[in-house]
Amino acid sequence: MRKRVDLGDVAERVGVSKSTVHYALYQPDRLGAETLDKVLTVVRELGYRPNLLARSLRTRRTFTIGVITPFLGNYTEKVFAGLEMAAEDNRYTVFLGYTRGQADREREVVESFMERAMEGLIILPAEGDENAGFFRSLQQEEFPFAFAEHSFPGVNVDSVGTDDLLGGKLATRHLIRQGCSKIAFVPPPAPTCRHNWVLRRLEGCNLALGEAGLPPAGEIVLGTVGETTHHRYAHAAVADSLRQGEEFDGVFAANDELAWGAMEALAEAGRQPGQEVAVIGFDDLDPSAYLSVPLTSLRHPFAAIGNEAFRLLLRRIEKSGDLAVQHILLEPMLVVRQSCGESMVPGQ
């Protein structure tokens, strides 16, 4: 049977100490580029695999973190990808927990991950404030965790998300530059329409309208709806608005899926998106570039949010640097396509 390659084998081949090999694997910043390259080259040549169990027993650390998300899809996948890339660079393993947007399930997943000796958590919180007390108690225990995408009211811990207020301004200013003066806002159905990210995007929209001396946006909503997708809801809401004779020359949808439904309803009513009515969404999900009329949208920095969330959490785990609580908002970027122009405009 082939002998398992150990740390000493690598050190002997390179001609360095075992501690130097250890630094190359776990604290590469402590080595010069030339030495680091030599060690890692031999690690690959010999097929050395660190004994993670031995490392955990020795250091009393697991080098694992948990990521908790309320739903799965294009959006959370991109946040997770950015986060996992940063974790991999720092030799952490990431476990994913799914809460289905339920507060009680969120608590269960957090407690389960803590029982499994995760070193920290990144939480994309479910909407609402039901778990505020739970998260405050977690904070008092000084267990490392950070919020991604949305902060949590009344819980002052590290968070990173997108600047929804700025995004609302950028979207509306662009509509105004296209000559729009009667702008409609399409929010998601209740209760999501009352969530902070929606309200901030609408607030940004109305601030931009006020700056231009225009009236606030009219909201396109349906009174009563059953369980449905944002796409279908927006289609029905905009179709109903058009039947009622409501007038608007620009539409700002709170997210891309709403914009897709709005554009379908406009086209069915004979009002071509991008010609008679300008339409803009928020998120820049992958399908938006490939619609029959490609959608103008605010590009949500999903991967950057994941990457930054890991950085914030690692700082807590390692207890390194300035440990003051940070609330970081990353700027979205306006991506202009045929539904409202045809080029890319950086946020400004």
Short mmCIF file of C-alpha atoms in Angstrom, two decimals:
data_model
loop_
_atom_site.label_atom_id
_atom_site.label_comp_id
_atom_site.label_asym_id
_atom_site.label_seq_id
_atom_site.Cartn_x
_atom_site.Cartn_y
_atom_site.Cartn_z
CA MET A 1 0.00 0.00 0.00
CA ARG A 2 1.28 3.42 -0.92
CA LYS A 3 2.44 5.50 2.07
CA ARG A 4 0.31 8.55 2.72
CA VAL A 5 2.25 11.74 1.99
CA ASP A 6 2.60 13.86 5.12
CA LEU A 7 3.76 17.36 5.98
CA GLY A 8 7.32 16.16 6.58
CA ASP A 9 7.57 14.67 3.09
CA VAL A 10 6.68 18.03 1.56
CA ALA A 11 9.11 19.90 3.83
CA GLU A 12 11.96 17.49 2.99
CA ARG A 13 11.39 17.76 -0.77
CA VAL A 14 11.32 21.58 -0.71
CA GLY A 15 14.12 21.88 1.83
CA VAL A 16 12.17 23.91 4.36
CA SER A 17 10.76 23.35 7.84
CA LYS A 18 7.37 21.78 8.55
CA SER A 19 6.19 25.12 9.93
CA THR A 20 6.94 26.75 6.56
CA VAL A 21 4.76 24.17 4.82
CA HIS A 22 2.06 24.80 7.43
CA TYR A 23 2.21 28.54 6.75
CA ALA A 24 1.98 27.93 2.99
CA LEU A 25 -1.22 25.96 3.50
CA TYR A 26 -2.93 27.96 6.21
CA GLN A 27 -1.25 31.38 6.51
CA PRO A 28 0.24 32.09 3.05
CA ASP A 29 0.59 35.82 3.78
CA ARG A 30 3.48 34.98 6.12
CA LEU A 31 5.67 33.71 3.25
CA GLY A 32 7.39 35.35 0.32
CA ALA A 33 6.00 34.66 -3.15
CA GLU A 34 8.96 32.49 -4.23
CA THR A 35 8.88 30.22 -1.17
CA LEU A 36 5.09 29.94 -1.29
CA ASP A 37 5.21 28.93 -4.96
CA LYS A 38 7.87 26.25 -4.30
CA VAL A 39 5.91 24.71 -1.44
CA LEU A 40 2.57 24.67 -3.29
CA THR A 41 4.22 23.19 -6.38
CA VAL A 42 5.55 20.26 -4.34
CA VAL A 43 2.20 19.89 -2.54
CA ARG A 44 0.59 19.36 -5.94
CA GLU A 45 3.37 17.09 -7.24
CA LEU A 46 3.22 14.78 -4.22
CA GLY A 47 -0.56 14.88 -3.97
CA TYR A 48 -0.41 15.96 -0.33
CA ARG A 49 -3.79 16.34 1.36
CA PRO A 50 -3.94 18.07 4.74
CA ASN A 51 -5.48 15.98 7.51
CA LEU A 52 -8.41 18.21 8.39
CA LEU A 53 -9.52 16.06 11.31
CA ALA A 54 -6.08 16.26 12.90
CA ARG A 55 -6.02 19.98 12.25
CA SER A 56 -9.41 20.41 13.94
CA LEU A 57 -8.36 18.36 16.97
CA ARG A 58 -5.12 20.30 17.29
CA THR A 59 -6.58 23.77 16.87
CA ARG A 60 -10.06 23.04 18.27
CA ARG A 61 -11.44 24.63 15.14
CA THR A 62 -13.56 23.19 12.31
CA PHE A 63 -12.94 25.79 9.58
CA THR A 64 -16.59 25.48 8.56
CA ILE A 65 -19.29 28.11 8.24
CA GLY A 66 -23.01 27.90 7.58
CA VAL A 67 -24.97 29.93 5.07
CA ILE A 68 -28.70 30.20 5.73
CA THR A 69 -31.07 31.30 2.97
CA PRO A 70 -34.86 31.72 2.81
CA PHE A 71 -35.15 30.41 -0.74
CA LEU A 72 -33.14 28.89 -3.57
CA GLY A 73 -32.79 30.32 -7.06
CA ASN A 74 -30.82 32.45 -9.49
CA TYR A 75 -30.32 35.21 -6.93
CA THR A 76 -29.20 33.15 -3.92
CA GLU A 77 -27.05 30.95 -6.15
CA LYS A 78 -24.99 34.00 -7.18
CA VAL A 79 -24.62 35.24 -3.61
CA PHE A 80 -23.51 31.75 -2.57
CA ALA A 81 -21.03 31.51 -5.45
CA GLY A 82 -19.29 34.74 -4.43
CA LEU A 83 -19.23 33.69 -0.81
CA GLU A 84 -17.93 30.18 -1.49
CA MET A 85 -15.12 31.50 -3.67
CA ALA A 86 -13.91 33.70 -0.81
CA ALA A 87 -14.28 30.83 1.65
CA GLU A 88 -12.29 28.48 -0.57
CA ASP A 89 -9.47 31.02 -0.82
CA ASN A 90 -9.31 30.94 2.99
CA ARG A 91 -9.66 27.14 3.26
CA TYR A 92 -13.12 27.18 4.83
CA THR A 93 -15.86 24.71 3.96
CA VAL A 94 -19.38 26.09 3.50
CA PHE A 95 -22.63 24.33 4.43
CA LEU A 96 -25.99 25.54 3.15
CA GLY A 97 -29.24 25.67 5.14
CA TYR A 98 -32.65 26.36 3.59
CA THR A 99 -35.44 27.95 5.66
CA ARG A 100 -38.25 28.29 3.08
CA GLY A 101 -38.70 31.82 4.43
CA GLN A 102 -40.12 30.50 7.72
CA ALA A 103 -38.99 32.11 10.97
CA ASP A 104 -39.27 28.92 13.04
CA ARG A 105 -37.31 26.96 10.45
CA GLU A 106 -34.68 29.72 10.48
CA ARG A 107 -34.16 29.25 14.22
CA GLU A 108 -33.94 25.47 13.80
CA VAL A 109 -31.26 25.72 11.11
CA VAL A 110 -29.20 28.22 13.12
CA GLU A 111 -29.28 25.99 16.20
CA SER A 112 -28.49 22.89 14.14
CA PHE A 113 -25.45 24.53 12.58
CA MET A 114 -24.21 25.74 15.96
CA GLU A 115 -24.52 22.20 17.35
CA ARG A 116 -22.30 21.05 14.48
CA ALA A 117 -19.54 23.42 15.61
CA MET A 118 -19.77 25.83 12.70
CA GLU A 119 -17.39 28.71 13.38
CA GLY A 120 -19.81 31.33 12.12
CA LEU A 121 -22.95 31.94 10.09
CA ILE A 122 -23.94 34.14 7.18
CA ILE A 123 -27.69 34.63 7.24
CA LEU A 124 -29.93 35.84 4.45
CA PRO A 125 -32.80 36.51 6.85
CA ALA A 126 -36.46 35.72 6.33
CA GLU A 127 -38.60 38.85 6.11
CA GLY A 128 -40.33 40.15 9.22
CA ASP A 129 -39.10 40.72 12.77
CA GLU A 130 -40.22 37.49 14.45
CA ASN A 131 -36.64 36.37 15.09
CA ALA A 132 -35.32 39.71 16.36
CA GLY A 133 -35.09 38.47 19.95
CA PHE A 134 -33.47 35.22 18.84
CA PHE A 135 -30.76 37.06 16.89
CA ARG A 136 -30.15 39.49 19.76
CA SER A 137 -29.55 36.55 22.11
CA LEU A 138 -27.16 35.05 19.55
CA GLN A 139 -25.32 38.36 19.48
CA GLN A 140 -25.08 38.43 23.29
CA GLU A 141 -23.48 34.97 23.19
CA GLU A 142 -20.83 36.55 20.93
CA PHE A 143 -21.32 33.86 18.31
CA PRO A 144 -19.94 35.19 14.98
CA PHE A 145 -22.60 35.87 12.35
CA ALA A 146 -23.41 38.43 9.68
CA PHE A 147 -26.43 39.29 7.57
CA ALA A 148 -26.28 39.27 3.78
CA GLU A 149 -28.69 41.04 1.44
CA HIS A 150 -30.84 42.53 4.20
CA SER A 151 -29.96 43.77 7.67
CA PHE A 152 -32.29 42.93 10.54
CA PRO A 153 -34.11 45.74 12.37
CA GLY A 154 -32.99 46.06 15.97
CA VAL A 155 -30.03 43.69 15.63
CA ASN A 156 -26.77 45.59 15.27
CA VAL A 157 -24.43 43.07 13.63
CA ASP A 158 -22.36 43.21 10.45
CA SER A 159 -24.41 43.29 7.26
CA VAL A 160 -23.90 43.77 3.54
CA GLY A 161 -26.48 44.38 0.84
CA THR A 162 -27.27 46.49 -2.18
CA ASP A 163 -28.17 50.17 -2.00
CA ASP A 164 -31.86 49.91 -2.86
CA LEU A 165 -32.48 53.63 -2.38
CA LEU A 166 -29.74 54.52 -4.85
CA GLY A 167 -31.03 51.88 -7.25
CA GLY A 168 -34.48 53.44 -7.20
CA LYS A 169 -32.97 56.83 -7.97
CA LEU A 170 -30.80 55.52 -10.83
CA ALA A 171 -33.70 53.68 -12.43
CA THR A 172 -36.02 56.67 -12.27
CA ARG A 173 -33.44 59.21 -13.42
CA HIS A 174 -32.83 57.03 -16.46
CA LEU A 175 -36.55 56.86 -17.22
CA ILE A 176 -36.73 60.65 -16.93
CA ARG A 177 -33.77 61.02 -19.32
CA GLN A 178 -35.75 58.96 -21.81
CA GLY A 179 -38.53 61.55 -21.66
CA CYS A 180 -40.86 59.77 -19.22
CA SER A 181 -43.01 62.03 -17.05
CA LYS A 182 -45.75 59.64 -15.84
CA ILE A 183 -43.96 56.79 -14.12
CA ALA A 184 -45.68 53.77 -12.58
CA PHE A 185 -44.10 51.57 -9.92
CA VAL A 186 -44.88 47.84 -9.89
CA PRO A 187 -44.33 46.30 -6.43
CA PRO A 188 -44.70 42.59 -5.60
CA PRO A 189 -47.97 41.36 -4.07
CA ALA A 190 -48.73 41.63 -0.36
CA PRO A 191 -47.17 41.06 2.08
CA THR A 192 -43.88 41.31 0.18
CA CYS A 193 -44.81 44.80 -1.03
CA ARG A 194 -44.22 46.07 2.52
CA HIS A 195 -40.73 44.63 2.83
CA ASN A 196 -37.91 47.09 3.34
CA TRP A 197 -36.16 46.49 0.00
CA VAL A 198 -39.36 47.31 -1.90
CA LEU A 199 -40.05 50.44 0.14
CA ARG A 200 -36.47 51.67 -0.31
CA ARG A 201 -36.63 51.24 -4.08
CA LEU A 202 -39.93 53.11 -4.21
CA GLU A 203 -38.52 55.83 -1.95
CA GLY A 204 -35.55 56.28 -4.29
CA CYS A 205 -37.92 56.46 -7.24
CA ASN A 206 -40.01 59.19 -5.64
CA LEU A 207 -36.94 61.16 -4.55
CA ALA A 208 -35.73 61.24 -8.16
CA LEU A 209 -39.17 62.28 -9.37
CA GLY A 210 -39.25 65.06 -6.79
CA GLU A 211 -35.82 66.28 -7.91
CA ALA A 212 -37.21 66.58 -11.43
CA GLY A 213 -40.37 68.37 -10.32
CA LEU A 214 -42.56 65.40 -11.24
CA PRO A 215 -45.37 63.83 -9.18
CA PRO A 216 -44.77 60.63 -7.16
CA ALA A 217 -45.04 57.31 -8.95
CA GLY A 218 -48.42 55.68 -9.18
CA GLU A 219 -48.37 52.14 -7.78
CA ILE A 220 -49.85 49.37 -9.91
CA VAL A 221 -51.38 46.80 -7.56
CA LEU A 222 -54.13 44.19 -7.48
CA GLY A 223 -56.49 44.23 -4.54
CA THR A 224 -56.73 40.48 -3.88
CA VAL A 225 -54.47 37.74 -5.19
CA GLY A 226 -53.87 34.12 -4.36
CA GLU A 227 -50.49 32.46 -4.25
CA THR A 228 -48.67 33.33 -7.46
CA THR A 229 -45.30 34.22 -8.95
CA HIS A 230 -44.11 37.80 -9.27
CA HIS A 231 -44.14 37.35 -13.04
CA ARG A 232 -47.82 36.34 -13.17
CA TYR A 233 -48.84 38.91 -10.59
CA ALA A 234 -47.29 41.82 -12.51
CA HIS A 235 -48.86 40.60 -15.75
CA ALA A 236 -52.31 40.61 -14.14
CA ALA A 237 -51.78 43.91 -12.31
CA VAL A 238 -50.54 45.83 -15.36
CA ALA A 239 -53.22 44.31 -17.61
CA ASP A 240 -55.87 45.41 -15.11
CA SER A 241 -54.35 48.90 -14.91
CA LEU A 242 -54.45 49.25 -18.69
CA ARG A 243 -58.08 48.11 -18.81
CA GLN A 244 -58.88 50.79 -16.23
CA GLY A 245 -57.40 53.40 -18.59
CA GLU A 246 -54.52 54.42 -16.32
CA GLU A 247 -51.90 56.48 -18.17
CA PHE A 248 -48.14 56.06 -17.80
CA ASP A 249 -45.18 56.27 -20.14
CA GLY A 250 -42.59 54.61 -17.92
CA VAL A 251 -42.59 51.57 -15.62
CA PHE A 252 -40.17 50.86 -12.79
CA ALA A 253 -40.68 47.30 -11.54
CA ALA A 254 -39.30 46.40 -8.10
CA ASN A 255 -37.52 43.39 -9.59
CA ASP A 256 -36.91 41.76 -12.96
CA GLU A 257 -39.60 39.10 -12.63
CA LEU A 258 -42.19 41.82 -12.13
CA ALA A 259 -40.79 43.66 -15.15
CA TRP A 260 -41.15 40.53 -17.31
CA GLY A 261 -44.84 40.29 -16.46
CA ALA A 262 -45.37 44.01 -17.00
CA MET A 263 -43.80 43.87 -20.46
CA GLU A 264 -45.96 40.92 -21.47
CA ALA A 265 -49.12 42.78 -20.44
CA LEU A 266 -48.03 45.92 -22.31
CA ALA A 267 -47.26 43.96 -25.49
CA GLU A 268 -50.61 42.15 -25.34
CA ALA A 269 -52.35 45.53 -25.05
CA GLY A 270 -50.52 46.79 -28.14
CA ARG A 271 -48.17 49.10 -26.24
CA GLN A 272 -44.69 48.01 -27.27
CA PRO A 273 -42.16 48.05 -24.39
CA GLY A 274 -39.20 50.24 -25.24
CA GLN A 275 -41.17 52.24 -27.79
CA GLU A 276 -44.46 53.47 -26.34
CA VAL A 277 -43.64 52.64 -22.71
CA ALA A 278 -40.14 52.46 -21.21
CA VAL A 279 -39.64 49.62 -18.72
CA ILE A 280 -36.88 49.03 -16.19
CA GLY A 281 -36.40 46.27 -13.62
CA PHE A 282 -34.04 45.53 -10.75
CA ASP A 283 -31.58 42.61 -10.29
CA ASP A 284 -30.47 41.98 -13.91
CA LEU A 285 -31.27 38.27 -13.73
CA ASP A 286 -29.84 36.18 -16.57
CA PRO A 287 -33.05 35.85 -18.68
CA SER A 288 -33.48 39.64 -18.82
CA ALA A 289 -30.84 39.99 -21.54
CA TYR A 290 -32.55 37.41 -23.78
CA LEU A 291 -36.20 38.51 -23.86
CA SER A 292 -37.78 39.49 -27.19
CA VAL A 293 -37.28 43.04 -25.91
CA PRO A 294 -34.17 42.83 -23.70
CA LEU A 295 -34.82 44.43 -20.32
CA THR A 296 -33.06 47.46 -18.89
CA SER A 297 -32.28 46.68 -15.26
CA LEU A 298 -30.23 47.57 -12.19
CA ARG A 299 -27.51 44.95 -11.84
CA HIS A 300 -27.60 43.62 -8.30
CA PRO A 301 -24.04 42.86 -7.03
CA PHE A 302 -24.95 39.37 -5.82
CA ALA A 303 -21.49 37.78 -5.96
CA ALA A 304 -19.82 40.82 -4.41
CA ILE A 305 -22.34 40.70 -1.55
CA GLY A 306 -21.41 37.07 -0.85
CA ASN A 307 -17.71 37.83 -1.03
CA GLU A 308 -17.99 40.83 1.29
CA ALA A 309 -20.21 38.93 3.74
CA PHE A 310 -17.52 36.27 4.11
CA ARG A 311 -14.88 38.95 4.70
CA LEU A 312 -17.00 40.46 7.48
CA LEU A 313 -17.57 37.07 9.08
CA LEU A 314 -13.93 36.01 8.84
CA ARG A 315 -12.94 39.19 10.64
CA ARG A 316 -15.22 38.16 13.53
CA ILE A 317 -14.03 34.56 13.59
CA GLU A 318 -10.35 35.50 13.53
CA LYS A 319 -10.90 38.52 15.80
CA SER A 320 -8.65 40.54 13.50
CA GLY A 321 -8.61 44.20 12.52
CA ASP A 322 -11.25 46.76 13.44
CA LEU A 323 -14.17 44.90 15.01
CA ALA A 324 -16.61 47.82 14.92
CA VAL A 325 -19.94 46.74 13.39
CA GLN A 326 -20.11 47.49 9.67
CA HIS A 327 -23.22 47.98 7.53
CA ILE A 328 -22.10 47.95 3.91
CA LEU A 329 -24.25 48.92 0.93
CA LEU A 330 -22.88 48.11 -2.51
CA GLU A 331 -23.92 50.15 -5.53
CA PRO A 332 -26.06 48.58 -8.24
CA MET A 333 -25.20 49.32 -11.88
CA LEU A 334 -27.66 50.42 -14.53
CA VAL A 335 -27.59 48.07 -17.53
CA VAL A 336 -29.44 49.70 -20.40
CA ARG A 337 -31.09 47.57 -23.09
CA GLN A 338 -33.89 47.89 -25.63
CA SER A 339 -36.72 48.26 -23.13
CA CYS A 340 -35.17 51.64 -22.31
CA GLY A 341 -31.96 52.24 -24.36
CA GLU A 342 -28.98 50.13 -25.50
CA SER A 343 -25.73 50.65 -23.54
CA MET A 344 -24.23 50.29 -20.07
CA VAL A 345 -24.22 53.26 -17.71
CA PRO A 346 -22.22 53.01 -14.42
CA GLY A 347 -24.10 54.12 -11.31
CA GLN A 348 -23.64 57.79 -10.67
#
